[in-house]
CSV table of C-alpha atoms and ligand atoms in Angstrom, one decimal:
chain,number,residue,atom,x,y,z
A,1,MET,CA,-13.9,-15.4,2.6
A,2,LYS,CA,-11.6,-17.6,0.3
A,3,GLN,CA,-8.6,-16.0,-1.3
A,4,LYS,CA,-10.0,-16.7,-4.8
A,5,GLN,CA,-13.2,-15.0,-3.9
A,6,LEU,CA,-11.4,-11.9,-2.5
A,7,GLU,CA,-9.3,-11.8,-5.7
A,8,SER,CA,-12.4,-11.8,-7.9
A,9,TYR,CA,-14.0,-9.0,-5.9
A,10,LEU,CA,-10.7,-6.9,-6.2
A,11,GLN,CA,-10.8,-7.4,-10.0
A,12,GLN,CA,-13.8,-5.0,-10.0
A,13,VAL,CA,-11.9,-2.2,-8.2
A,14,ASP,CA,-11.3,0.6,-10.7
A,15,GLY,CA,-7.6,1.7,-11.0
A,16,PHE,CA,-5.9,4.9,-11.9
A,17,GLU,CA,-7.4,6.7,-14.9
A,18,GLU,CA,-4.3,8.7,-15.8
A,19,PRO,CA,-1.4,7.3,-13.7
A,20,LYS,CA,1.2,9.9,-12.7
A,21,LEU,CA,4.7,8.6,-13.1
A,22,ARG,CA,6.3,11.0,-10.7
A,23,LEU,CA,4.0,9.5,-8.0
A,24,GLU,CA,4.7,5.9,-9.2
A,25,GLN,CA,1.1,5.2,-9.6
A,26,TYR,CA,1.3,1.6,-10.6
A,27,PRO,CA,-1.5,-0.5,-9.1
A,28,THR,CA,-1.2,-3.7,-7.1
A,29,SER,CA,-2.8,-6.5,-9.1
A,30,PRO,CA,-5.9,-8.1,-7.6
A,31,HIS,CA,-3.9,-11.4,-7.4
A,32,ILE,CA,-1.0,-9.9,-5.3
A,33,ALA,CA,-3.4,-7.8,-3.3
A,34,ALA,CA,-5.6,-10.9,-2.4
A,35,CYS,CA,-2.5,-13.0,-1.7
A,36,MET,CA,-0.9,-10.2,0.6
A,37,LEU,CA,-4.2,-9.5,2.5
A,38,TYR,CA,-5.2,-13.1,2.8
A,39,THR,CA,-1.8,-14.0,4.3
A,40,ILE,CA,-1.8,-11.0,6.7
A,41,GLN,CA,-5.2,-12.2,8.0
A,42,ASN,CA,-4.9,-16.0,8.0
A,43,THR,CA,-1.3,-16.4,9.0
A,44,PHE,CA,-0.9,-13.4,11.3
A,45,ASP,CA,-4.4,-12.4,12.3
A,46,ASP,CA,-3.6,-8.7,11.7
A,47,ILE,CA,-6.7,-7.5,9.7
A,48,LYS,CA,-10.0,-8.6,11.3
A,49,GLY,CA,-11.2,-6.1,13.8
A,50,LYS,CA,-8.0,-4.1,13.6
A,51,LEU,CA,-7.4,-0.5,12.9
A,52,VAL,CA,-5.4,-0.6,9.7
A,53,ALA,CA,-3.6,2.1,7.7
A,54,ASP,CA,-2.8,1.9,4.0
A,55,LEU,CA,0.0,4.2,3.0
A,56,GLY,CA,-0.1,5.4,-0.6
A,57,CYS,CA,-3.5,3.9,-1.0
A,58,GLY,CA,-4.1,5.1,-4.5
A,59,CYS,CA,-7.5,3.9,-5.8
A,60,GLY,CA,-7.8,1.6,-2.7
A,61,VAL,CA,-7.3,-2.0,-3.8
A,62,LEU,CA,-5.5,-2.8,-0.5
A,63,SER,CA,-7.8,-0.8,1.7
A,64,ILE,CA,-11.0,-2.2,0.1
A,65,GLY,CA,-9.6,-5.8,0.4
A,66,ALA,CA,-8.7,-5.2,4.1
A,67,ALA,CA,-12.3,-3.8,4.7
A,68,MET,CA,-13.7,-7.0,2.9
A,69,LEU,CA,-11.6,-9.1,5.4
A,70,ASP,CA,-13.4,-7.3,8.2
A,71,ALA,CA,-10.9,-4.7,9.3
A,72,GLY,CA,-12.4,-2.6,12.1
A,73,LEU,CA,-11.5,0.5,10.0
A,74,CYS,CA,-8.9,0.9,7.3
A,75,ILE,CA,-7.6,4.5,6.6
A,76,GLY,CA,-6.1,5.1,3.3
A,77,PHE,CA,-3.4,7.9,3.0
A,78,ASP,CA,-2.4,9.4,-0.3
A,79,ILE,CA,-1.2,12.7,-1.8
A,80,ASP,CA,-3.2,12.6,-4.9
A,81,ASP,CA,-6.8,13.9,-5.0
A,82,ASP,CA,-7.6,12.2,-8.3
A,83,ALA,CA,-6.6,8.8,-6.9
A,84,LEU,CA,-8.7,9.4,-3.8
A,85,ASP,CA,-11.8,10.4,-5.8
A,86,ILE,CA,-11.5,7.0,-7.5
A,87,PHE,CA,-11.0,5.4,-4.1
A,88,ARG,CA,-14.2,7.0,-2.9
A,89,ARG,CA,-16.2,5.8,-5.9
A,90,ASN,CA,-14.9,2.3,-5.5
A,91,ALA,CA,-15.8,2.3,-1.8
A,92,GLU,CA,-19.3,3.5,-2.7
A,93,GLU,CA,-19.8,0.9,-5.4
A,94,PHE,CA,-18.9,-1.9,-3.0
A,95,ASP,CA,-21.0,-0.3,-0.3
A,96,ILE,CA,-18.1,-0.4,2.1
A,97,SER,CA,-18.3,1.9,5.1
A,98,ASN,CA,-15.2,0.7,7.2
A,99,VAL,CA,-12.8,2.8,5.2
A,100,ASP,CA,-11.7,6.4,5.5
A,101,LEU,CA,-9.3,8.7,3.7
A,102,VAL,CA,-6.6,11.2,4.5
A,103,GLN,CA,-5.1,13.4,1.8
A,104,CYS,CA,-1.5,14.1,2.8
A,105,ASP,CA,2.2,14.0,1.8
A,106,LEU,CA,3.6,11.1,3.7
A,107,CYS,CA,7.1,12.6,3.5
A,108,SER,CA,5.9,15.6,5.7
A,109,LEU,CA,3.3,13.8,7.8
A,110,ASP,CA,2.8,15.2,11.3
A,111,ALA,CA,4.4,12.2,12.9
A,112,GLU,CA,3.3,13.0,16.4
A,113,ALA,CA,-0.4,12.8,15.3
A,114,TYR,CA,-0.2,9.2,14.2
A,115,VAL,CA,2.5,7.6,16.4
A,116,LYS,CA,1.4,4.0,17.2
A,117,LYS,CA,-2.2,4.9,16.3
A,118,PHE,CA,-2.7,1.8,14.1
A,119,ASP,CA,-2.6,-1.9,14.7
A,120,THR,CA,-1.4,-2.8,11.3
A,121,VAL,CA,0.1,-0.8,8.3
A,122,ILE,CA,-0.2,-2.3,4.8
A,123,MET,CA,1.3,-0.6,1.7
A,124,ASN,CA,2.7,-0.9,-1.8
A,125,PRO,CA,4.9,2.1,-1.6
A,126,PRO,CA,6.7,4.0,-4.5
A,127,PHE,CA,9.9,2.0,-5.4
A,128,GLY,CA,12.0,5.1,-4.8
A,129,THR,CA,14.7,3.9,-7.0
A,130,LYS,CA,14.7,6.7,-9.7
A,131,HIS,CA,14.0,10.4,-9.4
A,132,ASN,CA,12.5,10.0,-6.0
A,133,GLN,CA,15.5,8.0,-4.4
A,134,GLY,CA,14.7,6.9,-0.8
A,135,MET,CA,10.9,7.3,-1.1
A,136,ASP,CA,10.4,3.6,-0.1
A,137,MET,CA,12.3,4.2,3.0
A,138,LYS,CA,10.4,7.4,3.9
A,139,PHE,CA,7.2,5.4,3.6
A,140,LEU,CA,8.7,2.6,5.7
A,141,TRP,CA,9.8,5.0,8.4
A,142,ALA,CA,6.3,6.6,8.5
A,143,ALA,CA,4.7,3.2,8.6
A,144,LEU,CA,6.9,2.0,11.5
A,145,SER,CA,6.2,5.0,13.6
A,146,MET,CA,2.4,4.5,12.9
A,147,ALA,CA,2.1,0.7,13.6
A,148,LYS,CA,1.6,-0.8,16.9
A,149,THR,CA,2.0,-4.4,15.7
A,150,ALA,CA,3.3,-4.9,12.2
A,151,VAL,CA,4.0,-3.4,8.8
A,152,TYR,CA,3.4,-5.4,5.7
A,153,SER,CA,5.0,-3.7,2.6
A,154,LEU,CA,5.8,-4.7,-1.0
A,155,HIS,CA,9.4,-4.0,-2.1
A,156,LYS,CA,11.7,-4.8,-5.0
A,157,THR,CA,13.9,-7.8,-4.4
A,158,SER,CA,17.0,-5.8,-5.3
A,159,THR,CA,16.4,-3.5,-2.3
A,160,ARG,CA,16.1,-6.3,0.2
A,161,GLU,CA,19.7,-6.0,1.4
A,162,HIS,CA,19.4,-2.2,1.9
A,163,ILE,CA,16.1,-2.6,3.8
A,164,GLN,CA,17.6,-5.3,6.0
A,165,LYS,CA,20.4,-3.0,6.9
A,166,LYS,CA,18.0,-0.1,7.7
A,167,ALA,CA,15.9,-2.5,9.8
A,168,ASN,CA,19.0,-3.4,11.7
A,169,ASP,CA,19.9,0.3,12.2
A,170,TRP,CA,16.3,1.0,13.3
A,171,GLY,CA,16.2,-2.0,15.7
A,172,VAL,CA,13.3,-3.5,13.8
A,173,LYS,CA,12.8,-7.2,13.0
A,174,MET,CA,12.4,-7.8,9.3
A,175,GLU,CA,11.1,-11.0,7.6
A,176,VAL,CA,10.5,-11.9,4.0
A,177,ILE,CA,7.1,-13.4,3.9
A,178,ALA,CA,6.6,-14.1,0.1
A,179,GLU,CA,8.3,-13.5,-3.1
A,180,LEU,CA,5.8,-12.5,-5.8
A,181,ARG,CA,6.1,-11.7,-9.4
A,182,TYR,CA,5.1,-8.0,-10.1
A,183,ASP,CA,4.6,-7.0,-13.8
A,184,LEU,CA,4.7,-3.4,-14.2
A,185,PRO,CA,1.9,-2.1,-16.5
A,186,ALA,CA,3.3,-1.0,-19.9
A,187,VAL,CA,1.9,2.4,-19.4
A,188,LEU,CA,4.4,3.0,-16.6
A,189,GLN,CA,7.4,1.7,-18.4
A,190,VAL,CA,7.9,4.7,-20.6
A,191,PRO,CA,10.8,7.0,-20.0
A,192,GLN,CA,10.8,9.3,-17.0
A,193,LYS,CA,10.4,12.4,-19.1
A,194,GLU,CA,6.8,11.5,-19.8
A,195,ILE,CA,5.9,12.5,-16.3
A,196,GLY,CA,2.0,12.6,-15.6
B,1,LIG,C1,2.6,2.0,-6.2
B,1,LIG,S1,1.2,3.1,-5.9
B,1,LIG,C2,0.3,2.0,-4.9
B,1,LIG,C3,-1.2,2.4,-5.1
B,1,LIG,C4,-2.2,1.5,-4.3
B,1,LIG,N1,-1.8,1.3,-2.9
B,1,LIG,C5,-2.3,0.1,-4.9
B,1,LIG,O1,-1.8,-0.8,-4.2
B,1,LIG,O2,-2.8,-0.1,-6.0
B,1,LIG,C6,1.9,4.3,-4.8
B,1,LIG,C7,1.0,5.3,-4.3
B,1,LIG,O3,1.7,6.2,-3.4
B,1,LIG,C8,1.2,7.6,-3.6
B,1,LIG,N2,2.3,8.5,-3.3
B,1,LIG,C9,3.4,8.8,-3.8
B,1,LIG,N3,4.1,9.7,-3.2
B,1,LIG,C10,3.4,10.0,-2.1
B,1,LIG,C11,3.5,10.9,-1.0
B,1,LIG,N4,4.7,11.6,-0.9
B,1,LIG,N5,2.6,11.0,0.0
B,1,LIG,C12,1.5,10.1,-0.1
B,1,LIG,N6,1.3,9.4,-1.2
B,1,LIG,C13,2.2,9.2,-2.1
B,1,LIG,C14,0.8,7.6,-5.2
B,1,LIG,O4,-0.1,8.6,-5.4
B,1,LIG,C15,0.3,6.2,-5.3
B,1,LIG,O5,-1.1,6.1,-5.2
């Protein structure tokens, strides 16, 4: 499948109906999702036939894209039932069967149960730069324990140095694969007090 075609399919994936600010429910745009997934498959061969985990899967744009690129199975993890209901609906509408869901808090995941159980982890984690400081690093830590081969994650450029330092501390090789412009939807740019 061509990247443009993947992007146009992903434009039909329904997003959050009432995004919850405390959970940083901003969706990955179809363009960024397609770009990320296409690169993971075509440059690194890390999706087709692989067992993939999508941490903080939300309504499923990354999982569904991975499934379309022939992941063996993509399992989405998210804390929020409302988002997972939309994910389920999206998967049904696309008639996709190589996805599954786990409802859980990734900050208190039973680490033992998932250690090195996945070939690849993909994610667009919460930024973790406001009320939930460090959340991005908790997601990264969980992802690194779950992945056998690689973790592909979206982060703010301003946190790169910090992540590089953590990667060094954890003995993990980190590489910047692409720089993408991410426009936060206006609905999530309101002050923090308007928590969903
Ligand atoms: C930035 S959104 C990304 C959503 C989706 N992956 C996408 O790309 O459109 C972050 C997701 O992480 C989920 N999340 C936030 N805190 C979480 C936690 N502690 N455990 C599991 N999921 C969490 C949110 O519900 C939300 O769906």
